[in-house]
Structures are given as C-alpha cells and as structure tokens.
C-alpha cells in the first residue's frame, strides 16, 4: 500500500478549518472512493480530478484508490478540494515525491483540461491555514494577490495542475498558454459593492444644516440614522455622502472586510484589499435571506448586512421593504453579527454596520403636505411599517423639510466640504480611540450598555433631561444607552473631556425627533 497526504481548507461562513487529505492506493476493485462527509460538489471531484490528471499528461492509477478527508465528522463543501485530492493521489502513486506536498495547503478547483480555476473564499481559507501553523499555500493564480494579503505566508500561484507537478518534482516549468483569469462569479443574491462617484461632496447638499450635522455625528461615532421627509428634500443625497466623511479602514479591519467579500465573490480583479468603508443600497424588493444571509445547506452566503460590515447599509424607501426583512435587522444591530443555523452547524458572519434609513411620509409621496391625498389612517399605517422596536435601535432621527428658495440659491457658499468635515470626524475618532484604549471597542456606538453606565456615565447635572424623559416613559432603557453613546460622540466632536448638558440634550433631541 502506498500513502500520501496533503491539506486543504473547508469554510463555514468566514471561518475555516484545515482538512487533511489522505490518499491510499491498495489492491481491490479499481476506482476512486471519497470518504469523510463530502457534499455533492465534492463527491463529483473524482470525475474532474480524473480528467485533469489525464489532460496533464499523467497516468491514472488503475487500482483501488481511497481518499479520506479528516476530520471525518466535519462536513466538507465545494470544489476547492480538487487540487489537494489530485496532488495527494499522484503522491500516493509516486508521480510526485510524497514529502514535497506533505506540509502544503492546496486550494483550488480543477477544470477538465487541468487548469486551476479561480475560487471564492481564498482569503479566509489562507487565514485559517496560517492560524493553524501552515506557511506554504498553493492557490489559483487569479487569487494570488488576495492570498498574499496574509502576512508570513508563502503563496504559490498555480495556473495548471501540470505546472504544479513540475514544481513539486523540481522540474523546469512547462510552457503554458496565457488565459484571462478572473475571480469566480458570485452565485449568491446578486449584490455588488456600490461604486461611489469620487466627485461626491457634502457641500453639494443645499440647506439641511441639521441633517449635515447628523451625518457628521454618525460618521464620528458609527451611529444609525433615519431620515423622514418628502421627495426631493435630500435624503438620498445625504446618505450617499456619508462615506466621504469616514476614514479609510484600519489594516486589520480591511482584512476582515475583504475576507467577507472573498467568500461572497465580490472582490474586483486587481483590487484584492478593500480599504474604504463599503456602501450598500439594496432595492426594497430584497428578501430576508438576501438581507441577513443564508442559502441552502451546501452554500451559505453573506447577506447585505455582512457585505456592509464596517461600512454603510442604506435602505431607501424603508417602508416599502417587507416588514419581516426590516425586523430581521434588529438582531444584527444589537450583536454585530449574523448566525445562520443549519443541520451541519452554525455559520457566523460579522455584521457591524451603520444603518441609514430614508422614508417618505406617505405612499403618495407628495412634494408638499397640502397636495397629499392620503387619509390620516393611511399615513399612520404607512409610517408603522418601520416598527417601533427597529426605530428604538436608531440613534439619530430627523424630520427633513424641503430647502427654502434662499438656501437653494446661497447655501452652497457656506456649506462645508466633505474634506473639512472628515478632518473633524478623524479628530473625534482619535479622541474616542484614546478613551477606549485597552478595550475591544473602536467607536462609541460599540460600547455595551452596562459599560456605558459603569465607566462612561456623564455628570449628574448633564443627565437631567434624560432622567425626566425616563420618568415620563418617553425614553426606554435601550434608548438611554443610545443617547449616552451619541452624547459622547458630540462631546468628542466638540473636544470636551466628558458630555455636558448640551451634549446630552442634543443627543436626546436627535433620538426623539422623527419618531412615528
């Protein structure tokens, strides 16, 4: 009996675990037998691997071949085990030295012609391999830039199985025709990273000084926003300019965000690392699964809340969304992650994003209230589509009105540009980071309620307005936590060491305004 071993990685959500791929050639009925809880796509690997080996100029061992995937108790999904299976099998057949591949991790799908096809989820797979102590990883050439983002890891790009075999045998590389490789297309819910035009500027918005101030607070502290107002008052313009106020992602955060998009297959060619906060604006016909993630037991894909991780999720015409879709946001807003449960296990997707909602006051969306043809009951029913529990999780709520004639003509001269506001946002974030040093939190919006009340409580005299609202019952305990977070952000923007009465009062006003 001859035996060879190599390794690959299986992903569950954005988490991966290393899988030992062992091949043994023994006497018995000729054929390839795959064991270790493979799914359908992986079970079909025997046909892809056989054709790839033949078309790479190698002989197929006409004996009984067993390929085992360990740990056997964990489910394995997808076609990215093809390369590891082929190399382990050829190592057992002594076509390549078994020792040459024993410490490698191989990730990639094989074409019938022996080419190594691009794959989704290469970055989190390489991260899992590195965290398990493996330093040499073979990946498809089209995914090499993505894999090289992982530090202290030797990445071996492979275009064809034949070329990889020559490398393992220490032979000169074969001549290979160039082929235009591109990352594998995303097969999930059709979401894409939205391109924000580089010429967008906050100064383009005429009037709406209070809304521009709310954007600044949101960018500085990561607070959720809700804009209500008639069409044409600037709700969408404001939301689209929020990314221009936010600083670039920190290196470790950028890697985390990129790993999610690697699993989703939304990384652009030539741009392996996402450095700017993502911006997503799904259509109001989006389903619950497309919003929070899901799919079949074989393929679990991140939803919009995860693809907007560390960025902005903008829901325009929020009352037009299905009620269940909106309410599904409540758990990610509180916990910062999505847990998708299936029989095979639980997949975890990070989902710490800034939510921006925009809504018209009624279904007819009249530009002026006097032109509205909706009955009061219809208006109330329409507004109630955004539920109270969801609104309770929104930090900043504003009722917008159309800009006046004077604002439309002259406000452009006085409106601050995104660059000026972004500088204040950066200074405020630096103050926040110094205060939160030594904690796992990066922004005021992430600080848990108990820690807010224990370690970051404003002076008693500053809390007078909030205490009265609690006494009247117009403010919930969750609402108090959100007011405290916003008050700290307002204080950071103003350069205060701790929130004062004006900071807490401003936060209370922004939280209570616009409630239906």
Coordinates of C-alpha atoms in Angstrom, one line a residue:
X1 CA 0.0 0.0 0.0
X2 CA 1.3 3.5 -0.9
X3 CA 0.1 6.6 1.1
X4 CA 0.4 10.3 0.6
X5 CA -1.0 13.3 2.4
X6 CA -1.7 16.9 1.8
X7 CA -4.1 19.5 3.2
X8 CA -6.9 21.9 2.2
X9 CA -9.3 24.2 4.0
X10 CA -13.1 23.9 4.5
X11 CA -15.1 27.1 5.2
X12 CA -18.2 27.6 7.3
X13 CA -19.2 31.2 6.8
X14 CA -16.0 33.1 7.1
X15 CA -14.4 30.7 9.5
X16 CA -12.2 27.9 8.2
X17 CA -10.6 24.7 9.4
X18 CA -7.7 22.7 7.9
X19 CA -8.6 19.3 6.4
X20 CA -6.1 16.5 6.0
X21 CA -6.4 14.9 2.5
X22 CA -5.0 11.4 2.6
X23 CA -4.8 9.1 -0.5
X24 CA -4.1 5.4 -0.3
X25 CA -3.6 3.0 -3.3
X26 CA -4.4 -0.6 -2.4
X27 CA -5.4 -3.8 -4.2
X28 CA -9.0 -4.2 -4.9
X29 CA -11.6 -3.1 -7.5
X30 CA -10.2 -0.2 -9.4
X31 CA -11.9 3.1 -8.7
X32 CA -11.7 6.3 -6.6
X33 CA -13.6 6.2 -3.3
X34 CA -14.0 9.5 -1.4
X35 CA -14.8 9.4 2.3
X36 CA -15.2 12.0 5.1
X37 CA -18.6 13.6 4.7
X38 CA -18.2 15.2 1.2
X39 CA -21.1 17.1 -0.3
X40 CA -22.4 16.6 -3.8
X41 CA -20.0 19.0 -5.4
X42 CA -17.0 17.4 -3.6
X43 CA -18.2 13.9 -4.5
X44 CA -18.1 14.9 -8.1
X45 CA -14.4 15.7 -7.7
X46 CA -13.5 12.1 -8.8
X47 CA -14.6 12.9 -12.4
X48 CA -12.9 16.3 -12.5
X49 CA -9.7 15.0 -11.0
X50 CA -9.5 12.0 -13.3
X51 CA -10.0 14.2 -16.4
X52 CA -7.5 16.8 -15.2
X53 CA -4.8 14.2 -14.5
X54 CA -5.2 12.6 -17.9
X55 CA -5.1 16.0 -19.7
X56 CA -2.0 16.9 -17.7
X57 CA -0.1 14.1 -19.3
X58 CA -0.1 11.7 -16.3
X59 CA -1.4 8.2 -15.9
X60 CA -4.4 7.3 -13.8
X61 CA -3.6 4.5 -11.3
X62 CA -5.7 1.5 -12.3
X63 CA -6.1 0.3 -8.8
X64 CA -8.3 0.9 -5.7
X65 CA -7.8 4.5 -4.5
X66 CA -9.2 5.7 -1.3
X67 CA -9.2 9.5 -0.5
X68 CA -10.0 10.3 3.1
X69 CA -10.9 13.8 4.4
X70 CA -10.1 14.3 8.1
X71 CA -11.7 15.3 10.4
X72 CA -14.4 12.9 9.1
X73 CA -17.1 14.3 11.5
X74 CA -17.0 17.8 9.9
X75 CA -18.9 18.4 6.7
X76 CA -16.8 19.5 3.6
X77 CA -18.4 21.6 0.9
X78 CA -17.5 22.9 -2.6
X79 CA -15.0 22.1 -5.3
X80 CA -11.9 23.7 -3.8
X81 CA -10.5 20.3 -2.6
X82 CA -9.8 19.2 -6.2
X83 CA -6.2 20.4 -6.3
X84 CA -5.4 18.7 -2.9
X85 CA -7.1 15.5 -4.0
X86 CA -5.2 15.3 -7.3
X87 CA -1.8 16.0 -5.7
X88 CA -2.4 13.5 -2.8
X89 CA -3.4 10.9 -5.3
X90 CA -0.4 11.4 -7.5
X91 CA 1.8 11.5 -4.4
X92 CA 0.5 8.1 -3.4
X93 CA 1.2 6.9 -7.0
X94 CA 4.7 8.3 -6.6
X95 CA 4.3 10.6 -9.5
X96 CA 5.5 13.3 -7.2
X97 CA 7.6 12.8 -4.0
X98 CA 5.1 12.5 -1.1
X99 CA 7.3 14.6 1.1
X100 CA 7.1 17.6 -1.3
X101 CA 3.4 18.1 -0.6
X102 CA 3.1 16.9 2.9
X103 CA 3.2 20.3 4.6
X104 CA 1.4 22.3 1.9
X105 CA -2.1 23.6 1.9
X106 CA -3.7 23.4 -1.5
X107 CA -6.8 25.4 -2.5
X108 CA -8.4 25.3 -6.0
X109 CA -10.9 23.8 -8.4
X110 CA -9.7 21.9 -11.4
X111 CA -11.0 22.2 -14.9
X112 CA -11.2 19.1 -17.1
X113 CA -8.2 20.4 -19.0
X114 CA -6.1 20.6 -15.9
X115 CA -6.3 24.3 -15.4
X116 CA -6.7 25.6 -11.8
X117 CA -9.8 27.7 -11.7
X118 CA -10.4 30.8 -9.5
X119 CA -12.2 30.2 -6.2
X120 CA -14.3 32.1 -3.7
X121 CA -13.2 32.4 -0.1
X122 CA -9.4 32.1 -0.7
X123 CA -8.5 34.9 1.7
X124 CA -10.3 33.4 4.8
X125 CA -9.1 29.9 3.8
X126 CA -5.4 31.1 3.7
X127 CA -6.0 32.9 7.1
X128 CA -7.3 29.7 8.6
X129 CA -4.2 27.8 7.3
X130 CA -1.9 30.4 8.7
X131 CA -3.6 30.4 12.1
X132 CA -3.1 26.6 12.1
X133 CA 0.6 27.0 11.6
X134 CA 1.0 26.2 7.9
X135 CA 3.2 28.7 5.9
X136 CA 3.1 27.4 2.3
X137 CA -0.2 27.7 0.5
X138 CA -1.0 26.8 -3.2
X139 CA -3.8 28.9 -4.7
X140 CA -5.2 29.6 -8.2
X141 CA -3.1 32.3 -9.9
X142 CA -6.1 34.6 -10.2
X143 CA -6.4 34.6 -6.4
X144 CA -2.7 35.1 -5.6
X145 CA -2.9 38.8 -4.8
X146 CA -5.8 38.1 -2.4
X147 CA -3.8 35.3 -0.7
X148 CA -0.7 37.4 -0.4
X149 CA -2.5 39.8 2.0
X150 CA -1.9 37.2 4.8
X151 CA 1.4 38.0 6.4
X152 CA 4.2 35.5 6.9
X153 CA 2.8 33.1 4.3
X154 CA 4.4 31.8 1.2
X155 CA 1.9 31.8 -1.6
X156 CA 2.5 29.5 -4.6
X157 CA 0.3 30.6 -7.5
X158 CA -0.8 27.7 -9.8
X159 CA -2.2 28.1 -13.3
X160 CA -2.4 24.4 -14.2
X161 CA -2.0 21.0 -12.5
X162 CA 0.8 20.2 -14.8
X163 CA 2.8 23.3 -13.8
X164 CA 2.3 22.5 -10.1
X165 CA 3.5 18.9 -10.6
X166 CA 6.7 20.2 -12.3
X167 CA 7.3 22.5 -9.3
X168 CA 6.9 19.6 -6.9
X169 CA 9.2 17.4 -8.9
X170 CA 11.8 20.2 -9.2
X171 CA 11.5 20.2 -13.0
X172 CA 11.5 23.2 -15.4
X173 CA 8.0 24.7 -15.7
X174 CA 6.1 23.8 -18.8
X175 CA 5.1 26.2 -21.5
X176 CA 1.6 27.4 -20.7
X177 CA -0.7 29.5 -22.9
X178 CA -1.9 32.7 -21.2
X179 CA -5.6 32.6 -20.3
X180 CA -7.5 35.6 -19.0
X181 CA -8.3 34.5 -15.4
X182 CA -10.9 36.3 -13.4
X183 CA -12.3 35.7 -10.0
X184 CA -15.2 33.3 -9.8
X185 CA -18.6 35.0 -10.3
X186 CA -20.7 35.4 -7.2
X187 CA -23.6 32.9 -7.3
X188 CA -25.5 34.3 -4.3
X189 CA -28.0 37.1 -4.2
X190 CA -26.8 39.5 -7.0
X191 CA -25.4 42.1 -4.6
X192 CA -22.5 44.2 -5.6
X193 CA -20.3 46.8 -3.9
X194 CA -21.8 50.1 -4.9
X195 CA -19.4 52.5 -6.6
X196 CA -19.5 55.9 -5.0
X197 CA -18.5 58.6 -7.6
X198 CA -15.3 60.4 -6.4
X199 CA -16.8 63.8 -7.0
X200 CA -19.5 63.5 -4.4
X201 CA -19.2 66.2 -1.7
X202 CA -21.3 67.1 1.3
X203 CA -21.2 70.7 0.1
X204 CA -23.4 69.7 -2.8
X205 CA -26.4 69.4 -0.4
X206 CA -28.3 72.7 -0.1
X207 CA -29.8 73.6 3.2
X208 CA -30.4 70.7 5.7
X209 CA -27.8 72.0 8.2
X210 CA -29.2 69.8 10.9
X211 CA -29.1 66.7 8.7
X212 CA -25.5 67.5 7.7
X213 CA -24.6 67.8 11.4
X214 CA -26.3 64.4 12.0
X215 CA -24.1 62.9 9.2
X216 CA -21.0 64.2 10.9
X217 CA -22.1 62.6 14.2
X218 CA -22.9 59.3 12.5
X219 CA -19.5 59.2 10.8
X220 CA -17.7 60.1 14.0
X221 CA -19.4 57.5 16.2
X222 CA -20.9 54.9 13.9
X223 CA -24.5 55.8 14.8
X224 CA -27.5 54.7 12.9
X225 CA -29.6 57.3 11.0
X226 CA -33.2 57.7 10.0
X227 CA -34.3 60.5 7.6
X228 CA -38.0 61.1 7.1
X229 CA -39.3 63.7 4.7
X230 CA -41.0 64.4 1.3
X231 CA -39.3 63.6 -2.0
X232 CA -36.6 66.0 -3.2
X233 CA -35.5 67.2 0.3
X234 CA -32.1 65.5 0.0
X235 CA -32.4 62.2 1.9
X236 CA -30.6 60.1 -0.7
X237 CA -28.0 62.8 -1.4
X238 CA -27.2 62.9 2.3
X239 CA -26.9 59.2 2.6
X240 CA -24.6 58.8 -0.4
X241 CA -22.2 61.4 1.0
X242 CA -21.8 59.6 4.3
X243 CA -18.9 57.5 3.0
X244 CA -17.0 60.7 2.1
X245 CA -16.8 61.6 5.8
X246 CA -15.5 58.3 7.0
X247 CA -11.8 57.5 7.3
X248 CA -10.2 54.5 5.5
X249 CA -10.4 51.1 7.1
X250 CA -7.6 50.2 9.5
X251 CA -5.4 47.3 8.2
X252 CA -6.8 44.6 10.4
X253 CA -10.4 45.8 9.7
X254 CA -9.7 45.9 6.0
X255 CA -8.6 42.3 6.1
X256 CA -11.8 41.3 7.9
X257 CA -14.0 43.1 5.4
X258 CA -12.1 41.7 2.5
X259 CA -12.5 38.1 3.8
X260 CA -16.3 38.5 3.8
X261 CA -16.2 39.8 0.2
X262 CA -13.9 36.9 -0.8
X263 CA -16.5 34.4 0.4
X264 CA -19.2 36.3 -1.5
X265 CA -17.1 36.5 -4.6
X266 CA -17.4 40.3 -4.9
X267 CA -13.7 41.2 -5.0
X268 CA -12.7 43.1 -8.1
X269 CA -9.8 42.0 -10.2
X270 CA -6.7 43.9 -9.4
X271 CA -8.1 45.2 -6.2
X272 CA -7.7 42.4 -3.6
X273 CA -7.9 44.6 -0.5
X274 CA -10.9 46.7 0.4
X275 CA -9.6 49.8 2.1
X276 CA -12.7 52.1 2.1
X277 CA -15.9 51.5 4.1
X278 CA -18.3 49.6 1.8
X279 CA -21.6 51.2 0.9
X280 CA -24.7 49.0 0.0
X281 CA -28.1 50.2 -1.1
X282 CA -30.3 47.1 -1.8
X283 CA -33.6 47.6 -3.6
X284 CA -36.8 47.5 -1.5
X285 CA -37.8 44.2 -3.0
X286 CA -34.9 42.4 -1.3
X287 CA -35.8 39.3 0.6
X288 CA -34.9 38.5 4.2
X289 CA -32.3 36.0 3.1
X290 CA -30.6 38.5 0.8
X291 CA -30.5 41.0 3.7
X292 CA -29.1 38.8 6.5
X293 CA -27.6 36.0 4.5
X294 CA -28.4 32.3 4.1
X295 CA -28.9 29.9 1.3
X296 CA -29.0 26.1 1.1
X297 CA -27.2 23.8 3.5
X298 CA -24.5 23.4 0.9
X299 CA -23.8 27.1 0.2
X300 CA -24.2 29.7 2.9
X301 CA -23.6 33.2 1.6
X302 CA -23.3 36.5 3.5
X303 CA -26.2 39.0 3.1
X304 CA -26.2 42.7 2.7
X305 CA -25.7 43.3 6.4
X306 CA -22.4 41.4 6.3
X307 CA -21.3 42.9 2.9
X308 CA -21.8 46.3 4.5
X309 CA -19.6 45.3 7.6
X310 CA -17.7 48.3 8.8
X311 CA -19.5 50.4 6.2
X312 CA -23.0 51.7 5.4
X313 CA -26.2 49.9 4.7
X314 CA -28.6 52.4 3.1
X315 CA -32.3 51.4 2.8
X316 CA -34.1 54.0 0.7
X317 CA -37.9 54.0 0.8
X318 CA -37.7 51.9 4.0
X319 CA -41.5 51.5 4.5
X320 CA -41.6 49.7 1.1
X321 CA -39.4 46.9 2.4
X322 CA -41.2 43.7 3.6
X323 CA -41.8 44.0 7.3
X324 CA -40.0 40.8 8.1
X325 CA -37.0 41.9 6.2
X326 CA -36.7 45.1 8.2
X327 CA -37.3 43.4 11.5
X328 CA -34.6 40.9 10.7
X329 CA -32.1 43.7 11.1
X330 CA -32.8 44.0 14.8
X331 CA -30.5 41.2 16.0
X332 CA -27.5 42.2 13.8
X333 CA -27.9 45.8 15.0
X334 CA -27.6 44.7 18.6
X335 CA -25.0 42.0 18.3
X336 CA -22.9 43.0 15.3
X337 CA -23.0 39.5 13.7
X338 CA -25.4 37.1 12.0
X339 CA -25.7 33.5 13.0
X340 CA -27.1 31.2 10.3
X341 CA -28.1 27.8 11.7
X342 CA -28.2 24.7 9.6
X343 CA -28.2 20.9 10.3
X344 CA -24.4 20.9 9.5
X345 CA -23.7 23.6 12.0
X346 CA -23.8 27.4 12.6
X347 CA -22.1 29.9 10.3
X348 CA -21.1 33.3 11.8
X349 CA -20.9 36.4 9.6
X350 CA -19.7 39.7 11.0
X351 CA -22.3 42.5 10.6
X352 CA -21.3 45.7 12.3
X353 CA -22.5 48.4 10.0
X354 CA -24.0 51.8 10.1
X355 CA -27.7 51.7 9.1
X356 CA -29.2 54.6 7.2
X357 CA -33.0 54.6 6.6
X358 CA -34.9 57.0 4.4
X359 CA -38.7 57.3 4.2
X360 CA -41.4 59.4 2.6
X361 CA -44.2 60.5 5.0
X362 CA -47.0 58.7 3.0
X363 CA -47.5 56.3 0.0
X364 CA -48.4 59.1 -2.5
X365 CA -45.1 60.9 -1.8
X366 CA -46.4 64.3 -2.4
X367 CA -43.8 67.1 -2.6
X368 CA -46.0 69.3 -0.3
X369 CA -48.2 68.2 2.5
X370 CA -51.1 70.2 1.2
X371 CA -51.0 68.1 -2.0
X372 CA -51.2 64.8 -0.1
X373 CA -54.2 62.7 -1.0
X374 CA -53.7 60.1 1.7
X375 CA -56.1 59.8 4.6
X376 CA -54.6 60.1 8.2
X377 CA -55.1 56.3 8.7
X378 CA -53.2 55.5 5.6
X379 CA -50.3 57.8 6.6
X380 CA -50.2 56.2 10.1
X381 CA -50.3 52.7 8.6
X382 CA -47.5 53.5 6.1
X383 CA -45.3 55.0 8.8
X384 CA -45.8 52.0 11.1
X385 CA -44.2 49.7 8.5
X386 CA -40.9 50.7 10.2
X387 CA -41.6 49.1 13.5
X388 CA -41.1 50.7 16.9
X389 CA -38.5 48.2 18.1
X390 CA -36.5 48.9 15.0
X391 CA -36.8 52.7 15.5
X392 CA -35.7 52.2 19.1
X393 CA -32.4 50.9 17.8
X394 CA -31.8 54.0 15.6
X395 CA -29.6 56.7 17.3
X396 CA -30.4 59.7 15.1
X397 CA -33.8 60.5 13.7
X398 CA -34.7 63.6 11.7
X399 CA -37.7 65.1 10.0
X400 CA -36.5 66.9 6.9
X401 CA -38.3 69.7 5.1
X402 CA -37.6 71.0 1.6
X403 CA -34.9 73.6 1.4
X404 CA -36.1 77.2 1.1
X405 CA -35.5 79.3 -2.0
X406 CA -32.7 81.2 -0.2
X407 CA -31.0 78.0 0.8
X408 CA -31.1 76.6 -2.7
X409 CA -29.5 79.8 -4.1
X410 CA -27.0 80.8 -1.5
X411 CA -26.3 77.9 0.9
X412 CA -23.6 76.5 -1.3
X413 CA -21.3 79.3 -0.3
X414 CA -21.5 78.4 3.4
X415 CA -21.8 74.7 3.3
X416 CA -18.7 72.8 4.5
X417 CA -17.0 70.4 2.2
X418 CA -16.6 66.7 2.9
X419 CA -12.9 67.2 3.4
X420 CA -13.4 69.8 6.2
X421 CA -16.0 67.7 8.0
X422 CA -13.9 64.5 7.6
X423 CA -11.0 66.2 9.4
X424 CA -13.2 66.8 12.4
X425 CA -14.5 63.3 12.2
X426 CA -10.9 62.0 12.3
X427 CA -10.0 64.1 15.3
X428 CA -13.2 62.9 17.1
X429 CA -12.4 59.3 16.4
X430 CA -8.9 59.7 17.7
X431 CA -10.3 61.1 21.0
X432 CA -12.6 58.1 21.1
X433 CA -9.8 55.7 20.5
X434 CA -7.7 57.2 23.2
X435 CA -10.5 56.9 25.7
X436 CA -11.3 53.3 24.6
X437 CA -7.7 52.2 24.6
X438 CA -7.3 48.7 26.1
X439 CA -10.9 47.8 25.3
X440 CA -12.2 45.7 22.3
X441 CA -14.3 48.7 21.1
X442 CA -13.4 51.1 18.3
X443 CA -16.2 53.6 18.4
X444 CA -18.8 55.0 20.8
X445 CA -21.6 53.0 19.1
X446 CA -19.9 49.7 20.1
X447 CA -19.7 50.3 23.8
X448 CA -22.2 48.0 25.6
X449 CA -24.9 49.5 27.8
X450 CA -23.5 48.1 31.1
X451 CA -20.1 49.6 30.4
X452 CA -21.6 52.9 29.5
X453 CA -23.4 53.2 32.8
X454 CA -20.5 51.8 34.8
X455 CA -17.5 53.5 33.3
X456 CA -18.7 56.3 31.0
X457 CA -21.6 57.9 32.8
X458 CA -21.8 61.7 32.3
X459 CA -22.0 64.0 35.3
X460 CA -25.4 64.0 37.1
X461 CA -26.2 67.6 36.1
X462 CA -25.8 66.7 32.4
X463 CA -28.4 63.8 32.7
X464 CA -31.3 66.0 33.9
X465 CA -33.2 66.0 30.6
X466 CA -32.7 62.2 30.0
X467 CA -33.8 61.4 33.6
X468 CA -37.0 63.4 33.0
X469 CA -37.7 61.5 29.8
X470 CA -37.2 58.2 31.6
X471 CA -39.6 59.4 34.3
X472 CA -42.2 60.3 31.7
X473 CA -41.8 56.9 29.9
X474 CA -40.9 58.5 26.6
X475 CA -37.4 57.1 26.8
X476 CA -36.6 53.4 27.2
X477 CA -33.5 51.8 28.8
X478 CA -32.2 50.9 25.4
X479 CA -32.9 54.5 24.2
X480 CA -30.9 55.8 27.2
X481 CA -27.9 53.7 26.2
X482 CA -28.1 55.2 22.7
X483 CA -28.4 58.7 23.9
X484 CA -25.3 58.2 26.1
X485 CA -23.3 56.9 23.1
X486 CA -24.4 59.9 20.9
X487 CA -23.6 62.3 23.7
X488 CA -20.0 61.0 23.9
X489 CA -19.7 61.4 20.2
X490 CA -21.0 65.0 20.3
X491 CA -18.5 65.7 23.1
X492 CA -15.7 64.2 21.1
X493 CA -16.5 66.4 18.1
X494 CA -16.6 69.5 20.4
X495 CA -13.3 68.5 22.2
X496 CA -15.0 68.0 25.6
X497 CA -13.5 65.6 28.2
X498 CA -17.0 64.4 29.1
X499 CA -20.5 65.1 27.9
X500 CA -22.2 68.2 29.3
X501 CA -25.9 69.2 29.5
X502 CA -25.8 70.5 25.9
X503 CA -24.2 67.3 24.6
X504 CA -26.8 65.0 26.3
X505 CA -29.6 67.4 25.3
X506 CA -28.6 67.3 21.7
X507 CA -28.4 63.6 21.7
X508 CA -31.9 63.3 23.3
X509 CA -33.3 65.7 20.7
X510 CA -31.8 63.7 17.8
X511 CA -33.0 60.4 19.3
X512 CA -36.6 61.5 19.8
X513 CA -37.1 63.6 16.6
X514 CA -38.8 61.8 13.8
X515 CA -40.4 59.0 15.9
X516 CA -43.6 57.9 14.4

